[in-house]
XYZ file of C-alpha atoms in Angstrom:
593
model
C -0.033 -0.206 -0.342
C 1.132 3.551 -0.435
C 0.773 5.095 2.198
C 1.283 8.971 1.078
C -1.575 8.866 -1.165
C -4.269 6.647 1.888
C -3.066 9.898 3.505
C -3.810 12.810 0.781
C -7.684 10.355 0.840
C -7.828 11.282 5.099
C -6.093 14.421 4.845
C -10.441 16.303 4.067
C -11.261 14.522 6.697
C -8.117 15.945 8.443
C -8.845 19.295 7.707
C -13.237 18.988 8.783
C -11.337 18.688 11.634
C -10.372 23.164 11.511
C -13.701 24.158 10.381
C -15.896 21.862 13.777
C -13.173 23.991 15.649
C -14.485 27.550 13.507
C -11.101 28.142 13.282
C -11.788 29.762 9.477
C -8.403 28.478 8.476
C -7.615 27.028 5.851
C -6.115 22.923 5.965
C -2.569 24.224 5.996
C -2.865 25.411 9.349
C -2.561 22.303 10.927
C 0.810 20.377 11.392
C -0.411 16.977 9.235
C 3.393 15.660 10.596
C 2.091 14.446 13.742
C -0.299 12.424 12.275
C 0.964 8.843 13.658
C 3.319 6.756 11.050
C 2.136 4.020 13.270
C -1.714 2.400 11.682
C -3.354 0.119 13.515
C -6.171 -1.589 12.166
C -8.613 -2.962 14.589
C -11.446 -5.268 14.193
C -13.971 -2.192 12.956
C -12.054 0.568 11.444
C -8.176 2.403 10.652
C -7.667 5.077 13.525
C -5.014 7.567 12.629
C -4.015 9.958 16.082
C -3.874 13.606 15.591
C -2.359 15.956 17.651
C -4.281 19.112 19.483
C -4.583 22.252 17.596
C -3.043 25.705 18.504
C -4.879 28.593 20.531
C -7.339 29.886 17.836
C -7.910 32.941 18.509
C -11.374 34.763 17.495
C -9.994 37.020 15.510
C -8.673 33.889 12.881
C -12.197 33.276 12.655
C -14.418 37.004 12.666
C -12.013 38.622 9.779
C -13.611 42.109 9.472
C -11.475 42.286 6.127
C -11.395 46.258 6.962
C -15.550 46.528 7.615
C -16.567 49.606 7.514
C -19.557 49.192 11.043
C -18.068 46.539 13.197
C -14.282 47.266 14.436
C -11.971 45.302 16.992
C -11.265 48.281 19.854
C -7.827 48.638 21.426
C -8.857 45.591 23.749
C -9.953 43.593 21.574
C -13.636 44.059 22.176
C -16.136 43.791 18.441
C -18.313 46.933 18.129
C -20.642 47.911 15.852
C -19.446 51.608 15.033
C -21.789 54.154 13.018
C -21.049 57.795 13.195
C -23.422 60.706 12.158
C -23.323 62.207 9.561
C -21.765 66.031 9.709
C -24.907 68.472 10.987
C -24.983 71.737 10.301
C -25.327 73.568 13.500
C -28.621 76.531 14.259
C -28.947 79.650 15.197
C -31.143 80.330 18.051
C -32.290 83.723 17.749
C -34.908 86.175 19.920
C -34.454 90.021 17.955
C -34.107 93.165 20.588
C -37.821 94.369 22.256
C -37.813 98.369 21.547
C -40.680 100.161 23.406
C -41.553 103.385 22.221
C -43.706 105.912 24.357
C -47.211 105.636 23.071
C -48.505 109.447 24.048
C -45.599 112.509 24.792
C -45.372 113.164 28.014
C -46.838 116.728 28.210
C -45.803 119.201 31.309
C -46.042 118.477 34.582
C -46.851 120.554 37.676
C -48.075 120.109 41.260
C -50.145 123.073 43.797
C -47.671 124.266 46.739
C -49.520 124.789 49.956
C -48.205 127.209 53.076
C -48.836 125.887 55.935
C -48.065 127.884 59.675
C -44.910 126.136 62.422
C -42.672 127.272 64.401
C -40.898 130.780 63.770
C -42.484 131.087 60.378
C -44.146 128.791 57.435
C -43.506 125.442 56.000
C -44.046 125.575 52.265
C -44.277 121.768 50.736
C -45.847 119.576 47.527
C -46.654 116.488 46.088
C -48.114 114.689 43.777
C -47.985 112.744 40.128
C -45.866 115.118 38.376
C -45.616 112.838 35.346
C -47.172 110.032 33.647
C -46.036 108.056 30.365
C -46.747 105.019 28.117
C -45.059 103.181 26.354
C -45.596 99.855 24.052
C -43.875 97.523 22.226
C -44.372 94.238 20.413
C -43.475 91.326 21.818
C -41.812 88.606 20.177
C -43.681 85.290 20.389
C -41.123 82.737 22.178
C -41.152 85.711 24.217
C -43.021 84.166 26.977
C -43.038 86.002 30.546
C -40.564 88.167 31.961
C -38.901 88.618 34.832
C -36.692 91.419 34.916
C -34.877 92.841 32.188
C -31.989 94.954 31.449
C -32.561 97.411 29.680
C -30.861 100.916 27.355
C -32.355 104.081 27.805
C -32.113 107.796 29.478
C -34.621 109.396 31.404
C -33.762 113.347 31.830
C -36.185 115.281 34.368
C -36.303 119.565 34.726
C -37.904 120.775 37.492
C -38.622 124.839 37.758
C -39.577 126.023 40.395
C -42.123 129.587 40.796
C -39.856 133.294 41.032
C -42.374 133.831 44.146
C -40.642 130.292 45.289
C -37.350 131.764 44.627
C -38.216 135.076 45.932
C -39.145 133.628 49.698
C -36.912 130.943 50.018
C -33.275 130.584 48.229
C -33.274 126.421 48.719
C -35.514 123.923 49.015
C -35.157 121.550 52.013
C -36.306 119.013 50.445
C -37.232 117.626 46.779
C -37.119 113.757 46.756
C -38.199 112.007 43.101
C -39.678 108.831 43.631
C -39.961 106.499 40.008
C -41.385 102.960 39.242
C -40.679 100.647 41.606
C -39.804 98.535 38.881
C -37.564 100.628 37.503
C -33.986 100.555 37.813
C -31.187 103.109 37.088
C -27.330 103.135 36.548
C -25.421 106.641 36.135
C -27.750 109.576 37.475
C -26.387 113.078 37.074
C -27.721 116.148 38.646
C -27.722 119.508 38.877
C -27.963 119.325 42.522
C -26.417 116.101 45.266
C -28.823 113.193 45.607
C -28.967 110.202 47.619
C -31.139 107.131 46.648
C -33.697 105.049 48.859
C -34.634 102.456 46.266
C -36.489 103.913 44.100
C -36.834 107.367 44.791
C -33.437 110.221 44.938
C -34.102 112.448 48.137
C -32.378 116.212 47.468
C -31.210 118.508 50.086
C -30.892 122.402 49.584
C -31.644 122.407 46.350
C -31.386 125.995 44.794
C -34.449 127.557 43.845
C -33.456 130.377 41.249
C -32.222 127.645 38.968
C -34.015 124.269 37.097
C -33.191 120.628 38.471
C -31.922 119.041 36.174
C -31.808 115.376 36.514
C -30.252 112.554 34.572
C -30.443 108.212 34.507
C -29.636 105.586 32.162
C -31.878 103.001 32.693
C -30.413 99.947 32.959
C -33.503 97.855 34.187
C -36.682 96.777 34.777
C -38.091 94.228 38.157
C -41.278 93.085 36.433
C -42.095 91.682 39.339
C -42.061 94.237 41.655
C -44.283 94.125 44.233
C -44.891 98.075 44.374
C -47.490 98.846 41.512
C -48.575 102.507 43.147
C -46.936 104.780 40.051
C -46.737 102.057 37.325
C -46.175 98.170 35.742
C -45.367 96.627 32.672
C -47.464 93.742 31.527
C -47.125 90.955 28.322
C -50.036 91.161 26.691
C -50.014 87.710 24.879
C -53.010 88.250 22.564
C -51.885 91.095 20.955
C -48.311 90.520 21.592
C -47.277 93.360 23.345
C -45.156 94.827 25.959
C -47.027 97.111 27.882
C -45.899 99.745 30.190
C -47.538 102.355 32.188
C -45.510 104.946 34.723
C -45.520 107.887 36.650
C -42.668 110.192 38.167
C -43.773 111.632 42.481
C -42.719 114.788 43.118
C -42.515 116.149 47.061
C -41.423 119.000 47.616
C -41.136 121.055 51.507
C -39.689 124.487 52.307
C -39.846 126.898 54.645
C -40.707 130.605 54.358
C -40.996 133.675 56.493
C -44.847 134.619 56.836
C -44.594 137.965 54.980
C -44.000 135.674 51.732
C -47.194 132.708 52.458
C -49.524 134.437 50.796
C -47.591 135.114 47.246
C -46.007 131.245 47.822
C -49.715 129.507 48.302
C -50.721 128.297 45.843
C -47.877 128.284 42.903
C -46.886 125.404 41.015
C -43.726 123.994 40.619
C -43.891 122.589 37.157
C -42.234 120.130 35.667
C -41.123 118.297 31.634
C -40.492 114.726 31.021
C -38.083 113.318 28.083
C -37.801 110.295 27.271
C -36.191 108.167 24.359
C -37.091 104.355 23.193
C -36.622 102.294 25.780
C -34.648 98.969 23.855
C -34.451 95.303 25.925
C -31.427 93.428 25.315
C -31.591 90.654 27.810
C -34.130 89.260 30.801
C -35.129 86.493 32.819
C -37.635 84.606 32.185
C -39.013 82.215 29.477
C -38.339 81.629 26.764
C -39.304 79.887 23.387
C -36.532 80.446 20.724
C -37.008 79.096 17.187
C -34.495 76.156 17.078
C -34.444 75.259 13.718
C -33.329 71.548 14.354
C -35.601 68.737 11.775
C -32.678 66.329 10.944
C -29.698 64.556 12.598
C -28.502 63.204 9.277
C -28.923 59.820 7.419
C -25.810 56.408 7.952
C -25.670 54.385 5.127
C -24.175 51.559 6.731
C -21.602 49.153 4.645
C -18.607 47.190 5.014
C -20.883 44.152 6.730
C -18.879 41.417 8.085
C -20.072 37.856 6.827
C -20.901 36.254 9.997
C -23.511 38.759 10.561
C -24.492 38.599 7.138
C -26.959 35.780 6.896
C -30.490 35.128 7.257
C -30.804 33.849 10.688
C -28.882 36.583 11.888
C -30.633 38.775 15.240
C -28.539 40.990 16.871
C -29.918 40.700 20.271
C -27.337 43.191 22.191
C -27.144 43.520 25.675
C -26.414 47.408 25.670
C -26.403 49.473 22.193
C -26.139 53.108 22.809
C -26.906 55.966 20.875
C -24.063 59.113 21.892
C -25.963 61.911 20.940
C -23.884 65.353 21.719
C -25.445 68.283 22.295
C -23.177 71.752 22.642
C -25.206 74.438 23.705
C -24.538 78.353 24.519
C -27.404 79.323 25.601
C -28.236 79.527 29.338
C -32.031 77.587 28.365
C -32.210 74.475 29.049
C -33.519 71.998 25.909
C -35.418 69.768 24.449
C -35.043 67.550 21.612
C -37.797 65.108 20.780
C -36.681 62.227 17.969
C -37.070 59.208 16.166
C -34.795 56.591 15.003
C -35.370 54.433 12.215
C -32.922 51.350 10.719
C -34.066 50.520 7.345
C -33.201 46.950 5.220
C -33.738 47.030 1.331
C -36.144 49.843 2.034
C -38.108 48.407 4.288
C -38.558 49.820 8.289
C -36.440 47.633 10.559
C -37.569 50.055 13.504
C -38.641 52.991 14.235
C -37.961 53.882 17.676
C -39.087 57.488 19.061
C -37.355 59.323 21.071
C -39.245 61.769 23.632
C -37.694 64.393 26.311
C -34.121 63.947 25.229
C -33.286 66.908 27.132
C -30.343 69.424 26.614
C -28.059 71.697 29.521
C -28.018 75.611 29.097
C -24.967 77.462 29.902
C -23.059 78.387 32.526
C -20.663 80.389 31.914
C -21.925 83.496 29.180
C -21.365 82.875 25.997
C -18.581 79.494 26.634
C -20.866 76.632 24.751
C -22.233 73.597 27.162
C -21.787 70.093 25.626
C -24.457 67.305 26.784
C -23.885 64.022 25.960
C -26.704 61.798 26.041
C -26.401 58.384 26.299
C -29.787 55.960 25.350
C -29.283 52.557 25.577
C -30.873 49.098 27.121
C -28.995 49.792 30.743
C -27.614 52.692 32.211
C -26.861 51.273 35.197
C -23.528 49.540 32.885
C -22.578 53.121 31.970
C -19.866 54.730 33.802
C -21.536 59.163 33.124
C -19.226 61.697 33.164
C -20.664 65.278 34.896
C -23.215 66.563 33.145
C -23.684 63.393 30.851
C -27.398 61.811 30.469
C -28.871 58.653 29.662
C -32.564 57.167 29.046
C -33.403 54.064 29.307
C -34.534 52.630 26.206
C -35.132 48.112 26.123
C -35.761 47.989 22.778
C -33.326 50.109 21.657
C -30.970 46.894 19.741
C -34.240 46.321 17.254
C -32.939 48.685 15.393
C -30.061 46.430 14.031
C -31.841 42.901 15.079
C -30.825 42.883 11.249
C -27.741 44.514 10.525
C -29.374 47.673 8.296
C -28.461 50.118 5.192
C -29.220 53.102 6.490
C -30.251 54.631 9.191
C -32.446 57.863 10.201
C -32.834 60.580 12.915
C -35.054 62.832 12.533
C -35.245 65.482 15.470
C -37.243 68.763 16.555
C -35.791 70.438 19.389
C -37.148 73.580 21.523
C -36.268 75.629 24.816
C -38.066 73.603 27.894
C -40.067 76.632 29.483
C -40.456 74.735 33.141
C -38.001 77.297 34.355
C -36.348 80.956 33.919
C -33.559 81.443 32.170
C -31.524 84.300 30.883
C -31.802 85.713 27.382
C -29.974 87.994 25.585
C -32.465 89.451 22.954
C -30.171 89.988 19.491
C -28.187 88.076 19.853
C -26.824 84.720 17.409
C -26.520 81.659 20.069
C -25.119 78.211 18.350
C -26.664 75.063 18.935
C -24.745 72.468 17.011
C -25.294 68.471 17.738
C -24.181 65.070 16.838
C -24.530 61.587 17.306
C -23.418 58.103 16.545
C -24.134 54.638 17.153
C -21.759 52.523 18.908
C -23.381 48.678 20.162
C -20.270 46.302 21.818
C -21.324 42.839 19.912
C -22.204 41.816 23.995
C -25.253 38.721 23.323
C -28.573 39.708 24.805
C -31.130 36.216 25.330
C -32.430 35.910 21.406
C -28.357 37.320 19.656
C -27.588 34.733 17.082
C -24.736 35.209 14.879
C -23.046 33.059 11.644
C -20.245 32.397 10.983
C -19.338 30.681 7.322
C -16.738 28.992 5.677
C -15.883 27.175 3.208
C -12.095 24.036 2.858
C -12.339 22.909 -0.715
C -10.320 21.778 -3.854
C -9.664 17.724 -2.356
C -10.870 16.739 -5.687
C -7.696 15.666 -7.474
C -6.839 13.866 -4.942
C -9.762 11.593 -4.513
C -11.151 11.755 -7.361
C -9.693 8.113 -8.408
C -10.544 6.480 -5.208
C -14.332 5.460 -3.331
C -15.601 4.250 -0.755
C -17.142 0.726 -0.102
C -20.916 0.249 0.449
C -21.634 0.967 4.744
C -18.123 2.429 4.961
C -17.650 5.759 6.423
C -14.931 8.116 8.391
C -15.100 9.145 11.376
C -13.769 12.238 13.301
C -13.627 12.369 17.392
C -12.329 15.392 19.282
C -12.821 17.743 22.677
C -13.806 21.353 21.973
C -12.561 23.547 24.726
C -14.428 26.634 24.487
C -13.351 30.303 25.264
C -16.064 31.552 23.848
C -19.041 33.084 25.286
C -21.508 31.773 23.302
C -23.223 27.969 21.984
C -21.979 26.365 18.742
C -23.688 24.177 16.300
C -22.060 23.545 13.106
C -23.793 22.191 9.957
C -21.418 20.909 7.889
C -22.060 20.174 3.756
C -20.007 18.500 0.950
C -19.657 20.482 -2.133
C -18.369 18.829 -5.461
C -15.807 19.997 -7.636
C -18.002 22.149 -9.187
C -18.909 24.192 -6.199
C -22.773 22.820 -5.822
C -24.064 21.256 -2.084
C -24.201 17.546 -2.194
C -27.020 16.309 -1.516
C -27.159 14.084 2.215
C -28.069 11.171 -0.144
C -24.922 11.342 -1.681
C -22.436 12.548 1.064
C -24.223 13.043 4.279
C -22.064 15.184 7.192
C -23.434 14.281 10.773
C -22.059 16.665 13.949
C -22.875 15.297 17.671
C -24.485 17.878 19.251
C -23.646 21.543 20.041
C -20.877 23.123 22.065
C -21.285 24.245 25.521
C -20.730 28.102 25.715
C -18.250 29.802 27.833
C -20.646 30.786 30.797
C -18.258 33.060 32.763
C -15.461 34.879 31.726
C -12.210 33.103 32.225
C -13.938 29.448 32.351
C -13.978 27.637 29.356
C -16.603 24.441 28.443
C -15.441 21.686 27.187
C -17.571 19.273 24.777
C -16.655 16.195 23.447
C -17.800 16.377 19.490
C -18.026 13.777 17.196
C -18.295 14.572 13.089
C -19.321 11.626 10.644
C -18.829 11.620 6.980
C -21.181 8.918 5.058
C -21.579 7.678 1.185
C -25.389 7.602 0.488
C -24.863 7.033 -2.886
C -21.657 4.971 -4.695
C -19.391 6.689 -6.774
C -20.205 10.359 -4.857
C -17.027 10.328 -2.527
C -15.045 10.547 -6.612
C -16.910 14.151 -7.136
C -16.221 15.751 -2.586
C -14.414 18.774 -3.490
C -14.285 19.972 0.008
C -17.255 20.739 2.553
C -18.889 23.976 3.938
C -19.683 25.039 7.297
C -21.975 26.922 8.442
C -21.547 27.843 12.785
C -24.378 29.616 14.928
C -23.298 31.851 17.385
C -26.079 31.970 20.336
C -26.655 33.489 23.223
C -29.404 30.270 23.513
C -28.574 27.013 23.426
C -30.630 24.916 20.455
C -30.765 21.642 22.814
C -33.136 23.980 25.876
C -32.612 23.519 29.668
C -30.093 25.825 29.574
C -29.014 28.539 30.980
C -28.875 31.927 28.528
C -25.021 33.061 28.609
C -25.103 37.392 28.115
C -23.518 40.403 29.156
C -20.116 39.227 27.568
C -18.332 41.208 25.050
C -17.228 38.965 22.160
C -13.057 39.890 22.136
C -10.596 39.042 19.322
C -8.132 37.779 22.040
C -9.349 36.525 25.214
C -11.889 34.367 23.629
C -10.894 30.772 21.339
C -11.167 28.128 20.833
C -9.094 24.853 21.036
C -10.358 21.066 19.344
C -8.220 18.775 21.549
C -7.205 14.835 20.842
C -8.234 14.532 17.249
C -8.886 11.169 16.050
C -10.310 10.240 12.736
C -11.016 6.568 12.596
C -12.130 4.874 8.899
C -14.509 1.755 9.201
C -15.017 -0.260 6.421
C -12.575 0.272 2.993
C -11.109 1.889 0.411
C -11.703 1.051 -3.141
C -8.647 2.186 -5.039
C -5.034 1.648 -6.765
C -2.373 2.317 -3.705
C 0.130 1.245 -5.974
């Protein structure tokens, strides 16, 4: 017998050991020099012992081949990753608000009254010397106001009657009281004064000249409780801001008795000049238009073979949509969106995402980034300061079949539940970006499929056949460190690459390979594969084997605990086929000379 030719006949059977061990490699990965040259012929066949294989890492099996959607992380983890398209920022803005007088102020006056006092007479006057009405268009985006920052000026002139000037050289005290809501900045006056809230108090005011007061209006406290001298109201129906106000003047002076009759009943006159008042900023509730409607489309390409099979079901433990939004407004925002995945033009899954928060900027002019992690298991995340998580239990269904396309439509609005600060006329910037990241970590229903072919054998075996009832048996123990149950289906193919029916060449696998149930621990499974010829002469047409390995979280045999929560790792997860034997039962028919 020519032993070398006999070894060639059995070479496909040994190569099949590589397929069973999920190597995804060709038969050249095995050292066939380890076949024992001593052949023992038992009563039921010929047994060839073979050594164990080397450690076969998952990286040797699940080849990514420059996949665009699945990457191997530096630590070896397999991760499904897709970046969303670049999305142009949006620029929320509310124009500055101008309130203008609706009635021109007229010259005002208050009447002097003289009353006896110790050593002479006291003259006094009190009243609303001036009034004004202002109105401006209220933008629809302004829902309420509490305080506002303004720019404007008040010019008030107070002129005393000549009779009072003849009776006394100065007024002991004069006060000007403005509406309680009005806040003033720089003030200049022809006489010294002190400030008491919304009241300016002057002492020893000369009566021979006009008292002038020029003040910058820097803000309004719209919620001021004292409304006796006016208020600011928002007319939502008419989209108007209305402002009313009165300026009260109080005067007290001492005069001698001879002038009393001439002063009593005379009038202190005043003029008021107020231009337009511009509202530059405010605290309140705002709803600036955030014209965000599309976060972009992702085209998924470069899908690795082990995810591209009809039976693949990607039920991942914790897929994550990371939505990052940069916001330089001091206004919190809310995004509502819909993520939809498509396969061959059909919708795989559409998921609505509601009330996604956008954090406001806490430093004027400095954008703040909000990272929102939308996932199945928020407790598994290590969130940074300010990061937000949202739990969506069915998120993995977006990619249960690897999609061709993922879209993310969205609308954004300001959060109207709390007050915030807003600068009118400023162009703010809100810029979103999103990515989809899913570690290949099985949940209960996950299944991936690996396929490979070992062929090119026909030139070596076409002159040989098996006797009736002959079969080839392969036995080994599989050490599995992969966190998945492995089910192997093997088919024979002929020299034309066509699959041979079981009636011609049948390949039977004894059982599924047990999963590694705990990180760092292997499971061992005795495995037998039997190749039989059903039709005489079929062996001559054999060119190789195709095999298909379904790796699943659930056992196909039932009664076993699903293995979940471990991310497939290219280097930590492996298989080894130990104590391989190939046994021929029956005869090989051929010319061995």
